[in-house]
Amino acid sequence: MTKRIIPCMDVDNRKVVKGKKFLDVQEVADPLTLAKKYVADGADELVFYDISASTKNRGMFLDLIEEIAKEVPIPFIVGGGIRTIEDVEKIFSLGGNKVSINSAALTNPSLIQQVAERFGSDKVMLSMDVRKTGPGKWTVFAKGGMEETAIDAIEWAIKGEQLGAGELVVNSIDEDGVKDGYDIELNKAMAEAVNIPIVASGGAGKLEHFAEVLTEGKADAALAASVFHFEEVNIGELKAYLQQQNLLVGQKG
């Protein structure tokens, strides 16, 4: 199986931002400039995540999404603020290739099913923000990681697959921006519970962390933000390193 490296641009106020454990969010860069850089560096896919559309209850930055989609020849994933099938249609009409649905799936799980039925499972990712709440237990959090839902993350992953999600983005709030490594136990538990690809998110700090989550953690793709934004890890160098570790990395499909 080909593994993928996916940079994620969290966007707020039309700028790429980054925080730690979803807090202390600071502006980092212009999204279009960064998107072009990541494509040039060899990213397999790219995520545009509007982090405040859901919490501030506003629409997405559609013009910005369209602008980036025109410049990005690799699969372009859009998330944040997606509430309806019409929102999804709009993103695809602007050039997005996949949608990542998080908060809306919690309030309206049938949205995953609607998107999968209309556009295909490969177009819809279920994204979840989770915290460890006990031994071998993780709970899903809503509203940008601020609201505990009491939903068991593994059970939610299984339900997401049943509803038609083609991939799962598993974001560990505990590890977000900490750079101590991905939550291996969490990603492995997810991968063993479902039959769809797992995209690990939260915790990348160095090359070894990527190799670890793609092998021991059984993830199919590794998503990261700050290590790429601050050029602590270069995507080209990372892919060369992973190939040395006998990991096949590159674009899927």
C-alpha positions as MATLAB code, in Angstrom:
seq = 'MTKRIIPCMDVDNRKVVKGKKFLDVQEVADPLTLAKKYVADGADELVFYDISASTKNRGMFLDLIEEIAKEVPIPFIVGGGIRTIEDVEKIFSLGGNKVSINSAALTNPSLIQQVAERFGSDKVMLSMDVRKTGPGKWTVFAKGGMEETAIDAIEWAIKGEQLGAGELVVNSIDEDGVKDGYDIELNKAMAEAVNIPIVASGGAGKLEHFAEVLTEGKADAALAASVFHFEEVNIGELKAYLQQQNLLVGQKG';
ca = [
       0.000    0.000    0.000;
       1.263    3.430   -0.957;
       1.508    5.750    2.048;
       0.706    9.445    1.715;
       2.114   12.633    3.220;
      -0.514   15.344    3.626;
       0.225   18.884    4.779;
      -2.736   20.586    6.443;
      -3.421   24.304    6.340;
      -5.658   25.406    9.211;
      -7.146   28.681    7.999;
      -8.683   31.441   10.099;
      -9.235   35.054    9.069;
      -7.915   34.066    5.600;
      -4.485   33.178    7.012;
      -2.858   29.840    7.819;
      -2.690   29.539   11.601;
      -1.307   27.041   14.111;
      -1.788   26.447   17.787;
      -1.005   23.815   20.382;
      -3.703   21.438   21.640;
      -6.116   23.708   19.693;
      -5.154   26.750   21.816;
      -2.840   29.798   21.435;
      -3.547   29.998   17.725;
      -1.199   32.283   15.779;
      -0.976   33.388   12.162;
       1.702   31.637   10.117;
       1.380   32.360    6.402;
      -0.638   33.132    3.302;
      -2.551   29.988    2.227;
      -1.957   30.298   -1.522;
       1.799   30.806   -1.126;
       2.036   27.852    1.237;
      -0.118   25.620   -1.001;
       2.191   26.241   -3.975;
       5.246   25.482   -1.833;
       3.793   22.172   -0.616;
       2.947   21.083   -4.158;
       6.506   21.923   -5.251;
       7.926   20.007   -2.256;
       6.067   16.823   -3.262;
       2.963   16.665   -1.048;
       0.642   13.805   -2.052;
      -2.524   15.640   -1.080;
      -3.319   18.967    0.560;
      -5.899   19.854    3.216;
      -7.545   23.264    3.567;
      -9.298   23.342    6.917;
     -11.377   26.393    7.817;
     -11.041   26.101   11.581;
     -13.507   28.779   12.644;
     -16.357   28.423   10.108;
     -18.131   25.929   12.401;
     -17.411   27.649   15.723;
     -18.257   31.138   14.412;
     -21.179   29.755   12.410;
     -20.182   31.484    9.189;
     -19.778   30.362    5.593;
     -16.534   29.096    4.098;
     -13.951   31.222    2.295;
     -15.166   30.034   -1.093;
     -13.089   32.462   -3.157;
      -9.940   31.349   -1.353;
     -10.813   27.666   -1.875;
     -11.329   28.303   -5.589;
      -8.063   30.243   -5.883;
      -6.056   27.444   -4.243;
      -7.848   24.649   -6.157;
      -6.753   26.270   -9.441;
      -3.101   26.139   -8.352;
      -3.103   22.650   -6.834;
      -2.733   19.692   -9.233;
      -2.791   17.115   -6.390;
      -5.952   15.969   -4.542;
      -7.278   18.982   -2.640;
      -9.295   18.250    0.503;
     -11.571   20.903    2.017;
     -13.014   20.856    5.525;
     -14.560   23.190    8.088;
     -17.991   24.766    7.890;
     -19.522   22.034    5.733;
     -23.126   21.645    6.878;
     -25.159   20.520    3.874;
     -24.946   18.540    0.642;
     -25.154   21.939   -1.132;
     -21.945   23.022    0.630;
     -20.271   19.865   -0.674;
     -21.527   20.488   -4.223;
     -20.142   24.021   -4.033;
     -16.685   22.801   -2.977;
     -16.536   20.258   -5.799;
     -17.711   22.865   -8.327;
     -14.852   25.136   -7.209;
     -12.252   22.415   -7.785;
     -12.056   20.597   -4.441;
     -11.508   16.834   -4.784;
     -12.625   15.548   -1.375;
     -14.461   16.910    1.639;
     -13.547   16.356    5.254;
     -16.631   16.444    7.484;
     -16.328   16.767   11.252;
     -18.854   18.780   13.330;
     -21.744   18.419   10.864;
     -21.453   14.619   10.925;
     -21.952   14.664   14.698;
     -25.211   16.595   14.461;
     -26.337   15.050   11.163;
     -24.649   11.681   10.498;
     -26.759   11.148    7.378;
     -24.706   13.883    5.657;
     -21.845   11.358    5.289;
     -24.293    8.927    3.684;
     -25.707   11.585    1.338;
     -22.263   12.631    0.101;
     -21.116    9.017   -0.316;
     -24.254    8.077   -2.254;
     -24.104   11.094   -4.537;
     -20.366   11.456   -5.122;
     -18.817    8.167   -3.944;
     -17.126    7.133   -0.689;
     -13.712    8.124   -2.018;
     -14.873   11.771   -1.978;
     -15.800   11.918    1.711;
     -13.568   11.772    4.773;
     -14.912   11.630    8.306;
     -12.676   13.768   10.481;
     -12.711   13.523   14.261;
     -10.967   15.394   17.073;
     -10.355   13.043   19.986;
      -8.876   12.999   23.472;
      -7.835   10.034   25.548;
     -10.371    9.642   28.368;
      -9.270    6.331   29.873;
      -7.084    3.267   29.236;
      -7.616    2.325   25.578;
     -10.531    4.766   25.398;
     -10.844    7.959   23.344;
     -13.756   10.378   23.199;
     -14.824   12.591   20.313;
     -14.815   16.358   20.885;
     -16.842   18.885   18.870;
     -16.573   22.624   18.100;
     -12.844   22.731   17.424;
     -12.033   20.393   20.317;
     -13.872   22.469   22.907;
     -16.945   20.379   23.577;
     -16.932   16.794   24.838;
     -19.583   14.675   23.129;
     -19.423   11.446   25.191;
     -19.176    9.586   21.851;
     -16.610    6.783   21.859;
     -14.115    7.486   19.064;
     -13.716    3.863   17.951;
     -17.484    3.345   17.806;
     -17.846    6.600   15.851;
     -15.181    5.421   13.373;
     -17.073    2.155   12.802;
     -20.325    4.079   12.313;
     -18.587    6.486    9.910;
     -17.444    3.588    7.766;
     -20.953    2.090    7.790;
     -22.394    5.444    6.675;
     -20.049    5.491    3.698;
     -16.969    7.500    4.701;
     -14.046    6.479    2.478;
     -11.331    7.582    4.911;
     -10.940    8.652    8.530;
      -8.897   11.617    9.711;
      -8.000   10.915   13.321;
      -6.762   14.041   15.066;
      -5.340   13.655   18.561;
      -6.024   16.838   20.544;
      -3.577   15.631   23.222;
      -0.739   15.582   20.683;
      -1.763   18.560   18.509;
       1.235   20.850   17.934;
       3.210   19.146   20.736;
       5.647   17.445   18.298;
       6.290   14.426   20.549;
       4.970   11.951   17.999;
       1.597   10.699   16.838;
      -0.644    8.718   19.208;
       0.394    5.262   17.996;
      -2.025    3.379   20.239;
      -4.972    5.462   18.972;
      -4.155    5.119   15.266;
      -3.483    1.402   15.565;
      -6.787    0.865   17.416;
      -8.607    2.799   14.688;
      -6.920    0.888   11.863;
      -7.821   -2.437   13.483;
     -11.467   -1.386   13.974;
     -12.246   -0.340   10.390;
     -11.396   -1.346    6.820;
     -10.959    2.150    5.371;
      -7.714    4.181    5.301;
      -6.658    6.077    8.420;
      -5.082    9.512    8.143;
      -3.122   10.166   11.346;
      -3.040   13.739   12.606;
      -1.508   15.488   15.608;
       1.985   15.145   17.018;
       4.499   15.106   14.149;
       7.839   16.532   15.243;
      10.547   14.700   13.313;
      11.081   12.240   10.475;
      10.925    9.185   12.736;
       7.427   10.084   13.934;
       6.069    9.725   10.409;
       7.726    6.335    9.896;
       6.429    5.152   13.267;
       2.763    6.015   12.642;
       2.844    4.584    9.103;
       4.225    1.252   10.373;
       3.453    0.564   14.049;
       0.463    2.923   14.016;
      -0.928    1.203   10.883;
      -1.929    4.573    9.365;
      -2.255    4.893    5.593;
      -1.365    8.580    5.546;
       0.300   11.061    7.876;
      -1.057   14.575    8.107;
       0.963   17.389    9.664;
       0.917   21.160    9.888;
       3.417   23.053   12.025;
       6.520   20.974   11.192;
       5.911   21.757    7.525;
       4.820   25.378    8.087;
       7.963   26.207   10.083;
      10.197   24.135    7.775;
      11.340   21.848   10.577;
      10.595   18.975    8.202;
      10.811   19.267    4.415;
       8.336   17.057    2.540;
      10.869   16.024   -0.115;
      13.440   15.011    2.510;
      10.750   13.224    4.521;
       9.685   11.137    1.522;
      13.287   10.246    0.726;
      13.751    9.164    4.380;
      10.577    7.038    4.318;
      11.741    5.320    1.134;
      15.001    4.469    2.913;
      12.833    2.839    5.592;
      11.326    0.681    2.813;
       8.037    2.561    2.938;
       6.366    3.137   -0.404;
       5.244    6.769   -0.467;
       3.560    8.654   -3.231;
       0.280    9.625   -4.733;
      -2.612    7.254   -4.437;
      -4.881    6.844   -7.395;
];
